[in-house]
Short mmCIF file of C-alpha atoms in Angstrom, two decimals:
data_model
loop_
_atom_site.label_atom_id
_atom_site.label_comp_id
_atom_site.label_asym_id
_atom_site.label_seq_id
_atom_site.Cartn_x
_atom_site.Cartn_y
_atom_site.Cartn_z
CA UNK A 340 -43.10 19.54 -10.82
CA UNK A 341 -44.40 17.09 -12.44
CA UNK A 342 -45.76 17.71 -16.24
CA UNK A 343 -47.82 14.71 -17.59
CA UNK A 344 -47.40 15.42 -21.49
CA UNK A 345 -50.86 14.20 -23.46
CA UNK A 346 -52.72 14.32 -20.46
CA UNK A 347 -56.52 13.36 -22.19
CA UNK A 348 -59.00 13.12 -19.96
CA UNK A 349 -56.76 14.51 -16.80
CA UNK A 350 -57.54 11.79 -14.18
CA UNK A 351 -54.36 11.02 -13.90
CA UNK A 352 -52.91 14.55 -13.08
CA UNK A 353 -55.86 14.33 -10.78
CA UNK A 354 -54.38 10.98 -8.85
CA UNK A 355 -51.15 11.93 -9.07
CA UNK A 356 -51.96 15.38 -7.17
CA UNK A 357 -54.14 13.01 -4.43
CA UNK A 358 -50.80 10.85 -3.80
CA UNK A 359 -48.81 13.86 -3.56
CA UNK A 360 -50.19 17.11 -2.14
CA UNK A 361 -46.90 18.74 -2.12
CA UNK A 362 -46.09 18.37 -5.62
CA UNK A 363 -47.36 20.85 -8.10
CA UNK A 364 -48.99 18.09 -11.30
CA UNK A 365 -49.65 20.26 -13.98
CA UNK A 366 -51.50 17.73 -17.65
CA UNK A 367 -50.53 19.45 -20.62
CA UNK A 368 -52.67 18.25 -23.93
CA UNK A 369 -53.09 19.93 -27.08
CA UNK A 370 -57.21 18.93 -26.87
CA UNK A 371 -58.66 21.47 -24.18
CA UNK A 372 -62.07 19.98 -24.34
CA UNK A 373 -60.50 16.48 -22.75
CA UNK A 374 -58.93 18.07 -19.88
CA UNK A 375 -62.09 19.86 -19.18
CA UNK A 376 -64.00 17.99 -16.55
CA UNK A 377 -60.53 17.09 -14.78
CA UNK A 378 -59.85 20.47 -14.65
CA UNK A 379 -63.47 22.01 -13.79
CA UNK A 380 -62.80 19.51 -10.56
CA UNK A 381 -59.65 20.60 -9.61
CA UNK A 382 -61.01 23.36 -9.16
CA UNK A 383 -63.81 22.64 -7.08
CA UNK A 384 -62.87 23.62 -3.01
CA UNK A 385 -60.78 21.14 -1.36
CA UNK A 386 -64.19 19.95 1.28
CA UNK A 387 -65.16 19.30 -2.75
CA UNK A 388 -62.50 17.07 -3.84
CA UNK A 389 -60.59 19.85 -5.77
CA UNK A 390 -56.56 19.52 -5.80
CA UNK A 391 -55.12 23.24 -5.82
CA UNK A 392 -51.90 21.86 -7.03
CA UNK A 393 -53.10 20.60 -9.94
CA UNK A 394 -53.36 22.26 -12.82
CA UNK A 395 -54.29 21.72 -16.84
CA UNK A 396 -52.10 23.93 -20.37
CA UNK A 397 -53.75 23.33 -23.86
CA UNK A 398 -50.43 23.06 -25.52
CA UNK A 399 -48.64 19.90 -27.97
CA UNK A 400 -45.52 19.03 -26.54
CA UNK A 401 -43.46 20.24 -29.52
CA UNK A 402 -44.90 23.89 -28.57
CA UNK A 403 -45.06 24.30 -24.80
CA UNK A 404 -45.06 27.25 -23.03
CA UNK A 405 -41.41 28.49 -22.98
CA UNK A 406 -42.24 29.60 -18.58
CA UNK A 407 -42.21 25.73 -18.75
CA UNK A 408 -38.67 24.83 -19.78
CA UNK A 409 -36.21 23.62 -17.40
CA UNK A 410 -38.74 23.48 -13.87
CA UNK A 411 -40.47 19.98 -13.89
CA UNK A 412 -38.22 17.13 -11.60
CA UNK A 413 -40.39 14.67 -14.22
CA UNK A 414 -42.19 14.57 -17.23
CA UNK A 415 -45.05 11.31 -17.95
CA UNK A 416 -45.65 10.58 -20.78
CA UNK A 417 -48.36 7.78 -20.71
CA UNK A 418 -49.88 5.76 -23.33
CA UNK A 419 -49.10 7.99 -26.28
CA UNK A 420 -50.93 8.40 -29.65
CA UNK A 421 -50.25 9.79 -33.17
CA UNK A 422 -46.93 12.89 -32.98
CA UNK A 423 -47.07 12.33 -29.37
CA UNK A 424 -45.54 8.67 -29.65
CA UNK A 425 -43.82 8.98 -32.60
CA UNK A 426 -41.80 11.38 -30.66
CA UNK A 427 -41.20 8.95 -27.88
CA UNK A 428 -39.89 6.91 -30.54
CA UNK A 429 -37.76 8.89 -32.31
CA UNK A 430 -40.09 9.12 -35.25
CA UNK A 431 -40.98 13.09 -34.57
CA UNK A 432 -37.31 15.06 -32.83
CA UNK A 433 -39.49 18.05 -32.49
CA UNK A 434 -41.74 16.07 -30.32
CA UNK A 435 -38.75 14.61 -28.45
CA UNK A 436 -37.05 18.04 -28.12
CA UNK A 437 -40.17 19.76 -26.86
CA UNK A 438 -40.44 16.97 -24.07
CA UNK A 439 -37.03 17.19 -22.72
CA UNK A 440 -37.30 21.32 -23.20
CA UNK A 441 -39.53 21.48 -20.07
CA UNK A 442 -37.10 19.19 -18.12
CA UNK A 443 -35.01 20.04 -15.22
CA UNK A 444 -31.02 19.28 -14.72
CA UNK A 445 -30.83 16.11 -13.69
CA UNK A 446 -35.03 14.93 -13.84
CA UNK A 447 -36.48 12.20 -15.94
CA UNK A 448 -38.97 11.53 -18.13
CA UNK A 449 -40.99 8.67 -18.13
CA UNK A 450 -42.83 7.00 -20.45
CA UNK A 451 -45.37 3.97 -20.37
CA UNK A 452 -45.81 3.21 -24.48
CA UNK A 453 -48.64 0.57 -25.48
CA UNK A 454 -48.51 0.29 -28.64
CA UNK A 455 -49.53 -3.31 -30.74
CA UNK A 456 -49.36 -4.68 -34.59
CA UNK A 457 -53.24 -4.54 -34.70
CA UNK A 458 -52.73 -0.36 -34.22
CA UNK A 459 -51.27 0.09 -37.42
CA UNK A 460 -48.72 2.73 -36.92
CA UNK A 461 -46.81 3.00 -39.97
CA UNK A 462 -42.92 3.15 -39.20
CA UNK A 463 -43.71 2.43 -35.11
CA UNK A 464 -41.82 0.25 -33.31
CA UNK A 465 -43.45 -1.74 -31.38
CA UNK A 466 -41.51 -4.90 -29.14
CA UNK A 467 -40.05 -3.97 -26.37
CA UNK A 468 -36.88 -3.71 -27.01
CA UNK A 469 -37.34 -1.44 -30.63
CA UNK A 470 -39.29 0.72 -27.85
CA UNK A 471 -36.75 1.27 -25.96
CA UNK A 472 -34.30 2.08 -28.30
CA UNK A 473 -35.94 4.29 -30.64
CA UNK A 474 -36.75 6.45 -27.03
CA UNK A 475 -32.99 6.05 -26.31
CA UNK A 476 -31.92 7.66 -29.71
CA UNK A 477 -34.82 10.22 -29.61
CA UNK A 478 -33.89 11.86 -25.95
CA UNK A 479 -30.02 11.34 -26.39
CA UNK A 480 -29.76 14.60 -28.34
CA UNK A 481 -31.28 16.16 -25.47
CA UNK A 482 -29.01 14.69 -22.86
CA UNK A 483 -30.66 11.54 -21.59
CA UNK A 484 -30.13 8.46 -21.11
CA UNK A 485 -31.89 4.80 -20.23
CA UNK A 486 -32.36 4.72 -16.52
CA UNK A 487 -34.77 1.66 -16.66
CA UNK A 488 -37.17 -0.22 -18.74
CA UNK A 489 -39.48 -2.77 -18.08
CA UNK A 490 -42.84 -3.97 -18.44
CA UNK A 491 -45.13 -2.81 -15.51
CA UNK A 492 -47.45 -5.33 -14.00
CA UNK A 493 -51.62 -4.14 -14.53
CA UNK A 494 -52.02 -3.24 -10.77
CA UNK A 495 -49.34 -0.71 -11.43
CA UNK A 496 -51.01 0.72 -14.70
CA UNK A 497 -54.24 1.02 -13.07
CA UNK A 498 -52.87 2.92 -10.11
CA UNK A 499 -51.71 5.09 -12.23
CA UNK A 500 -55.69 6.72 -12.79
CA UNK A 501 -56.16 7.29 -16.24
CA UNK A 502 -58.68 5.82 -18.56
CA UNK A 503 -56.33 4.45 -20.70
CA UNK A 504 -54.42 2.29 -17.90
CA UNK A 505 -57.66 1.16 -16.63
CA UNK A 506 -58.37 -0.75 -20.05
CA UNK A 507 -55.58 -1.95 -20.92
CA UNK A 508 -55.30 -5.04 -23.19
CA UNK A 509 -52.08 -5.07 -24.34
CA UNK A 510 -48.57 -4.98 -22.48
CA UNK A 511 -47.14 -2.13 -22.18
CA UNK A 512 -43.65 -0.89 -21.73
CA UNK A 513 -41.98 1.73 -18.87
CA UNK A 514 -38.97 4.00 -20.29
CA UNK A 515 -37.02 6.11 -17.40
CA UNK A 516 -34.60 8.68 -19.04
CA UNK A 517 -33.05 10.80 -17.04
CA UNK A 518 -31.17 13.73 -17.57
CA UNK A 519 -27.49 13.78 -17.16
#
């Protein structure tokens, strides 16, 4: 199972479900309205592009449903904002703990973050090195370690299928963490 936390419009969930039809892909976001269209599209019959392996859950990262704890092989967080961004870079322990609670033993968290100075995000790091350090400190208490980091190419980012990925105009940092 894959969970896309902070999924926004849910397009990334639909794209992942299409790429991996044998994997259940869930979008998690506190804003139900943002996911409504993707949820309707997923519920269509398969012959009309529906994705029976895609679903959407209204919840924040820090209050994810208990039924999902420890089930995801992969939790993705792509281009987070607000409290979700603060959580993945070590500024909100409750968010990091909530995300970590979703991951199965040996599972991974994959972060794709892209804050820049002009965003005016008080206290949120913007350099790749500081983002990696922040993520490591956020998830270390839950038993995670950095597996790899890097800066994905623009084509790799666009292939994710999200609206943000298609219009990104700044460098992004990939941080992959593994439990155990």
